[in-house]
PDB file of C-alpha atoms in Angstrom:
ATOM      1  CA  MET A   1      62.618  47.111  80.646  1.00  0.00           C
ATOM      2  CA  THR A   2      62.674  45.543  84.053  1.00  0.00           C
ATOM      3  CA  LEU A   3      60.067  45.480  86.755  1.00  0.00           C
ATOM      4  CA  THR A   4      61.179  46.484  90.236  1.00  0.00           C
ATOM      5  CA  ALA A   5      59.510  44.922  93.280  1.00  0.00           C
ATOM      6  CA  GLY A   6      57.078  47.223  95.044  1.00  0.00           C
ATOM      7  CA  LEU A   7      56.610  49.551  92.090  1.00  0.00           C
ATOM      8  CA  ASP A   8      53.627  49.566  89.810  1.00  0.00           C
ATOM      9  CA  THR A   9      55.523  50.613  86.722  1.00  0.00           C
ATOM     10  CA  THR A  10      58.448  49.519  84.586  1.00  0.00           C
ATOM     11  CA  LEU A  11      61.768  51.325  84.698  1.00  0.00           C
ATOM     12  CA  PRO A  12      63.042  52.886  81.501  1.00  0.00           C
ATOM     13  CA  THR A  13      66.267  51.395  80.205  1.00  0.00           C
ATOM     14  CA  HIS A  14      68.941  53.710  78.823  1.00  0.00           C
ATOM     15  CA  GLU A  15      67.563  53.029  75.342  1.00  0.00           C
ATOM     16  CA  ARG A  16      64.095  54.057  76.521  1.00  0.00           C
ATOM     17  CA  ILE A  17      65.541  57.208  78.113  1.00  0.00           C
ATOM     18  CA  GLN A  18      67.101  58.043  74.729  1.00  0.00           C
ATOM     19  CA  GLY A  19      63.707  57.433  73.114  1.00  0.00           C
ATOM     20  CA  LEU A  20      61.975  59.789  75.526  1.00  0.00           C
ATOM     21  CA  LEU A  21      64.467  62.652  75.570  1.00  0.00           C
ATOM     22  CA  PRO A  22      65.618  64.351  72.365  1.00  0.00           C
ATOM     23  CA  HIS A  23      69.074  64.911  73.871  1.00  0.00           C
ATOM     24  CA  ARG A  24      72.210  63.038  72.858  1.00  0.00           C
ATOM     25  CA  PHE A  25      75.806  63.153  74.015  1.00  0.00           C
ATOM     26  CA  PRO A  26      76.969  65.478  75.419  1.00  0.00           C
ATOM     27  CA  MET A  27      73.581  66.799  76.610  1.00  0.00           C
ATOM     28  CA  LEU A  28      71.820  63.572  77.578  1.00  0.00           C
ATOM     29  CA  LEU A  29      72.314  63.904  81.329  1.00  0.00           C
ATOM     30  CA  VAL A  30      70.321  60.985  82.764  1.00  0.00           C
ATOM     31  CA  ASP A  31      72.111  57.637  82.838  1.00  0.00           C
ATOM     32  CA  ALA A  32      69.608  55.482  84.722  1.00  0.00           C
ATOM     33  CA  VAL A  33      66.185  55.520  86.341  1.00  0.00           C
ATOM     34  CA  TRP A  34      66.257  53.681  89.656  1.00  0.00           C
ATOM     35  CA  GLU A  35      62.671  54.226  90.751  1.00  0.00           C
ATOM     36  CA  LEU A  36      59.584  55.473  88.955  1.00  0.00           C
ATOM     37  CA  ARG A  37      56.087  55.889  90.317  1.00  0.00           C
ATOM     38  CA  ALA A  38      54.038  57.132  87.376  1.00  0.00           C
ATOM     39  CA  GLY A  39      52.027  60.197  88.345  1.00  0.00           C
ATOM     40  CA  GLU A  40      54.045  60.624  91.562  1.00  0.00           C
ATOM     41  CA  SER A  41      57.837  60.536  91.665  1.00  0.00           C
ATOM     42  CA  ILE A  42      61.125  59.438  90.142  1.00  0.00           C
ATOM     43  CA  ARG A  43      64.663  58.707  91.311  1.00  0.00           C
ATOM     44  CA  ALA A  44      67.338  58.797  88.628  1.00  0.00           C
ATOM     45  CA  ALA A  45      71.116  59.035  88.310  1.00  0.00           C
ATOM     46  CA  LYS A  46      73.793  60.841  86.351  1.00  0.00           C
ATOM     47  CA  ALA A  47      77.449  59.804  86.715  1.00  0.00           C
ATOM     48  CA  VAL A  48      79.916  62.689  86.512  1.00  0.00           C
ATOM     49  CA  THR A  49      83.130  61.712  84.707  1.00  0.00           C
ATOM     50  CA  LEU A  50      86.296  63.358  83.461  1.00  0.00           C
ATOM     51  CA  ASP A  51      84.999  62.665  79.944  1.00  0.00           C
ATOM     52  CA  GLU A  52      82.382  65.390  80.374  1.00  0.00           C
ATOM     53  CA  PRO A  53      82.809  68.248  77.883  1.00  0.00           C
ATOM     54  CA  ALA A  54      82.859  70.596  80.894  1.00  0.00           C
ATOM     55  CA  TYR A  55      86.296  69.185  81.718  1.00  0.00           C
ATOM     56  CA  ALA A  56      87.675  69.154  78.149  1.00  0.00           C
ATOM     57  CA  ARG A  57      90.135  72.009  78.699  1.00  0.00           C
ATOM     58  CA  THR A  58      91.511  70.537  81.904  1.00  0.00           C
ATOM     59  CA  ARG A  59      91.433  66.872  80.894  1.00  0.00           C
ATOM     60  CA  ARG A  60      95.199  66.793  80.456  1.00  0.00           C
ATOM     61  CA  GLY A  61      95.559  67.928  84.055  1.00  0.00           C
ATOM     62  CA  ALA A  62      93.266  65.263  85.519  1.00  0.00           C
ATOM     63  CA  ALA A  63      94.100  66.198  89.115  1.00  0.00           C
ATOM     64  CA  ARG A  64      93.085  69.804  88.457  1.00  0.00           C
ATOM     65  CA  ALA A  65      89.921  68.728  86.625  1.00  0.00           C
ATOM     66  CA  ALA A  66      88.986  66.378  89.461  1.00  0.00           C
ATOM     67  CA  SER A  67      89.068  69.331  91.857  1.00  0.00           C
ATOM     68  CA  GLN A  68      86.672  71.398  89.721  1.00  0.00           C
ATOM     69  CA  GLY A  69      82.981  71.173  90.516  1.00  0.00           C
ATOM     70  CA  TYR A  70      80.521  70.032  87.872  1.00  0.00           C
ATOM     71  CA  PRO A  71      78.727  73.125  86.473  1.00  0.00           C
ATOM     72  CA  THR A  72      75.545  73.960  88.387  1.00  0.00           C
ATOM     73  CA  SER A  73      73.737  74.656  85.105  1.00  0.00           C
ATOM     74  CA  LEU A  74      74.313  71.026  84.085  1.00  0.00           C
ATOM     75  CA  VAL A  75      73.116  69.734  87.471  1.00  0.00           C
ATOM     76  CA  ILE A  76      69.906  71.735  86.927  1.00  0.00           C
ATOM     77  CA  GLU A  77      69.578  70.462  83.342  1.00  0.00           C
ATOM     78  CA  SER A  78      70.008  66.874  84.515  1.00  0.00           C
ATOM     79  CA  PHE A  79      67.328  67.388  87.186  1.00  0.00           C
ATOM     80  CA  CYS A  80      64.957  68.861  84.572  1.00  0.00           C
ATOM     81  CA  GLN A  81      65.566  65.924  82.232  1.00  0.00           C
ATOM     82  CA  THR A  82      64.676  63.598  85.117  1.00  0.00           C
ATOM     83  CA  ALA A  83      61.441  65.534  85.755  1.00  0.00           C
ATOM     84  CA  GLY A  84      60.753  65.362  82.002  1.00  0.00           C
ATOM     85  CA  ILE A  85      61.022  61.577  82.068  1.00  0.00           C
ATOM     86  CA  LEU A  86      58.495  61.483  84.919  1.00  0.00           C
ATOM     87  CA  PHE A  87      56.218  63.837  82.952  1.00  0.00           C
ATOM     88  CA  MET A  88      56.310  61.653  79.852  1.00  0.00           C
ATOM     89  CA  GLU A  89      56.132  58.292  81.627  1.00  0.00           C
ATOM     90  CA  SER A  90      53.118  59.550  83.602  1.00  0.00           C
ATOM     91  CA  GLY A  91      51.199  60.404  80.428  1.00  0.00           C
ATOM     92  CA  LEU A  92      50.745  64.022  81.493  1.00  0.00           C
ATOM     93  CA  GLY A  93      49.478  66.663  79.093  1.00  0.00           C
ATOM     94  CA  GLY A  94      48.523  64.004  76.546  1.00  0.00           C
ATOM     95  CA  TYR A  95      52.217  63.840  75.648  1.00  0.00           C
ATOM     96  CA  ASP A  96      52.966  62.048  72.375  1.00  0.00           C
ATOM     97  CA  ARG A  97      56.675  62.078  71.490  1.00  0.00           C
ATOM     98  CA  HIS A  98      55.880  62.136  67.778  1.00  0.00           C
ATOM     99  CA  ARG A  99      53.540  65.139  68.035  1.00  0.00           C
ATOM    100  CA  HIS A 100      54.806  67.115  71.000  1.00  0.00           C
ATOM    101  CA  VAL A 101      57.807  68.904  72.447  1.00  0.00           C
ATOM    102  CA  LEU A 102      58.311  69.083  76.211  1.00  0.00           C
ATOM    103  CA  LEU A 103      59.505  72.517  77.315  1.00  0.00           C
ATOM    104  CA  PHE A 104      61.116  73.663  80.533  1.00  0.00           C
ATOM    105  CA  GLY A 105      59.248  76.827  81.507  1.00  0.00           C
ATOM    106  CA  ALA A 106      60.394  78.211  84.845  1.00  0.00           C
ATOM    107  CA  LEU A 107      62.577  77.401  87.832  1.00  0.00           C
ATOM    108  CA  VAL A 108      61.682  78.809  91.253  1.00  0.00           C
ATOM    109  CA  GLY A 109      63.461  78.392  94.568  1.00  0.00           C
ATOM    110  CA  CYS A 110      66.656  76.767  93.325  1.00  0.00           C
ATOM    111  CA  ARG A 111      69.256  76.509  96.080  1.00  0.00           C
ATOM    112  CA  VAL A 112      72.791  75.224  95.604  1.00  0.00           C
ATOM    113  CA  SER A 113      74.232  73.702  98.777  1.00  0.00           C
ATOM    114  CA  GLY A 114      77.129  71.622  97.510  1.00  0.00           C
ATOM    115  CA  ALA A 115      79.010  70.445  94.460  1.00  0.00           C
ATOM    116  CA  ALA A 116      79.629  67.325  92.419  1.00  0.00           C
ATOM    117  CA  PHE A 117      83.015  66.261  91.089  1.00  0.00           C
ATOM    118  CA  PRO A 118      84.286  63.663  88.615  1.00  0.00           C
ATOM    119  CA  GLY A 119      83.615  60.232  90.100  1.00  0.00           C
ATOM    120  CA  ASP A 120      80.412  61.361  91.834  1.00  0.00           C
ATOM    121  CA  VAL A 121      76.921  60.117  91.011  1.00  0.00           C
ATOM    122  CA  LEU A 122      74.146  62.701  91.035  1.00  0.00           C
ATOM    123  CA  THR A 123      70.970  61.198  92.494  1.00  0.00           C
ATOM    124  CA  HIS A 124      67.876  63.091  91.372  1.00  0.00           C
ATOM    125  CA  ARG A 125      64.598  62.881  93.237  1.00  0.00           C
ATOM    126  CA  ALA A 126      61.653  64.653  91.636  1.00  0.00           C
ATOM    127  CA  SER A 127      57.969  64.575  92.462  1.00  0.00           C
ATOM    128  CA  ILE A 128      54.870  66.026  90.883  1.00  0.00           C
ATOM    129  CA  VAL A 129      53.460  68.993  92.797  1.00  0.00           C
ATOM    130  CA  LYS A 130      50.570  69.988  90.512  1.00  0.00           C
ATOM    131  CA  VAL A 131      49.207  68.948  87.122  1.00  0.00           C
ATOM    132  CA  PHE A 132      47.454  71.181  84.595  1.00  0.00           C
ATOM    133  CA  SER A 133      45.958  70.253  81.220  1.00  0.00           C
ATOM    134  CA  ASP A 134      49.198  70.826  79.295  1.00  0.00           C
ATOM    135  CA  SER A 135      51.821  71.316  82.005  1.00  0.00           C
ATOM    136  CA  ALA A 136      52.998  70.202  85.423  1.00  0.00           C
ATOM    137  CA  VAL A 137      54.992  71.529  88.352  1.00  0.00           C
ATOM    138  CA  PHE A 138      57.761  69.423  89.907  1.00  0.00           C
ATOM    139  CA  ALA A 139      59.918  69.748  93.019  1.00  0.00           C
ATOM    140  CA  GLY A 140      62.884  67.826  94.303  1.00  0.00           C
ATOM    141  CA  GLU A 141      66.539  67.626  95.038  1.00  0.00           C
ATOM    142  CA  VAL A 142      69.867  66.382  93.766  1.00  0.00           C
ATOM    143  CA  ALA A 143      72.218  64.553  96.122  1.00  0.00           C
ATOM    144  CA  VAL A 144      75.762  63.200  96.041  1.00  0.00           C
ATOM    145  CA  ASP A 145      76.625  60.441  98.536  1.00  0.00           C
ATOM    146  CA  GLY A 146      73.443  61.242 100.475  1.00  0.00           C
ATOM    147  CA  GLY A 147      74.251  64.948 100.836  1.00  0.00           C
ATOM    148  CA  THR A 148      72.015  67.457  99.070  1.00  0.00           C
ATOM    149  CA  VAL A 149      73.781  69.623  96.487  1.00  0.00           C
ATOM    150  CA  LEU A 150      70.715  71.242  94.872  1.00  0.00           C
ATOM    151  CA  THR A 151      67.117  71.848  95.946  1.00  0.00           C
ATOM    152  CA  VAL A 152      64.352  72.858  93.527  1.00  0.00           C
ATOM    153  CA  ASP A 153      61.098  74.207  94.965  1.00  0.00           C
ATOM    154  CA  HIS A 154      59.309  74.359  91.617  1.00  0.00           C
ATOM    155  CA  VAL A 155      60.088  73.667  87.991  1.00  0.00           C
ATOM    156  CA  VAL A 156      57.400  73.951  85.326  1.00  0.00           C
ATOM    157  CA  MET A 157      57.257  71.686  82.270  1.00  0.00           C
ATOM    158  CA  ALA A 158      54.780  72.223  79.427  1.00  0.00           C
ATOM    159  CA  VAL A 159      53.751  70.301  76.306  1.00  0.00           C
ATOM    160  CA  ARG A 160      53.507  72.063  72.953  1.00  0.00           C
ATOM    161  CA  ASP A 161      52.728  70.766  69.464  1.00  0.00           C
ATOM    162  CA  ARG A 162      55.881  70.445  67.376  1.00  0.00           C
ATOM    163  CA  GLY A 163      54.245  72.434  64.599  1.00  0.00           C
ATOM    164  CA  THR A 164      53.839  75.489  66.805  1.00  0.00           C
ATOM    165  CA  ILE A 165      57.520  75.480  67.777  1.00  0.00           C
ATOM    166  CA  GLN A 166      59.189  76.855  64.695  1.00  0.00           C
ATOM    167  CA  GLU A 167      62.573  78.396  64.258  1.00  0.00           C
ATOM    168  CA  THR A 168      62.234  82.036  63.322  1.00  0.00           C
ATOM    169  CA  ARG A 169      65.070  83.940  61.726  1.00  0.00           C
ATOM    170  CA  PRO A 170      65.096  87.631  60.897  1.00  0.00           C
TER     171      PRO A 170
END
C-alpha cells in the first residue's frame, strides 16, 4: 500500500482490492483506487478493454467491437464495487470480511448520459450520504475523459452475516 499526500488513509493496491471484493475475472471491475477518504469518499478506475467478455463475440471484428458501448449494467456494477470498497475501508457496519457479506440493496436515481468504449477508463467517484448500523447509502458518478456517463443518486449497501446468506434450492 502507498500513502498519498493530503490523504489520511492508505490506498488499496490491486491485491488489497482482490482481498476486499469476492469478485474475480471477469467480474472484478475495479482496477485501481486513486483516492480514498475513509468515511467520506473514493475515486477509483476501471479500464475498458477489448478483452472484456462483453466483447467476446465481436473480438474478431475489433473495429466493430470498438464501436460498441460497454454495457451499462457493468458500469453500474463497477460503481457499486467502488462504493463497496469505500464501505469496507471505512469500517462501516462492523464489516469483517471473514464473517460478513456486503450486499447491494437498491439503486435510485440512476441516469445514463453517455457511454464508454474499449480504450476508455471509467473514473468512479462515490461518497457516503448516510450511515446506519448495518448499511450505508452512497451517491456519485462515473466519468470518461471528464464527461459524466452515469449518475447515481442513491445506492444502498448492507452487511449480513455469511451464515444467514444460504443457498436455498427447492
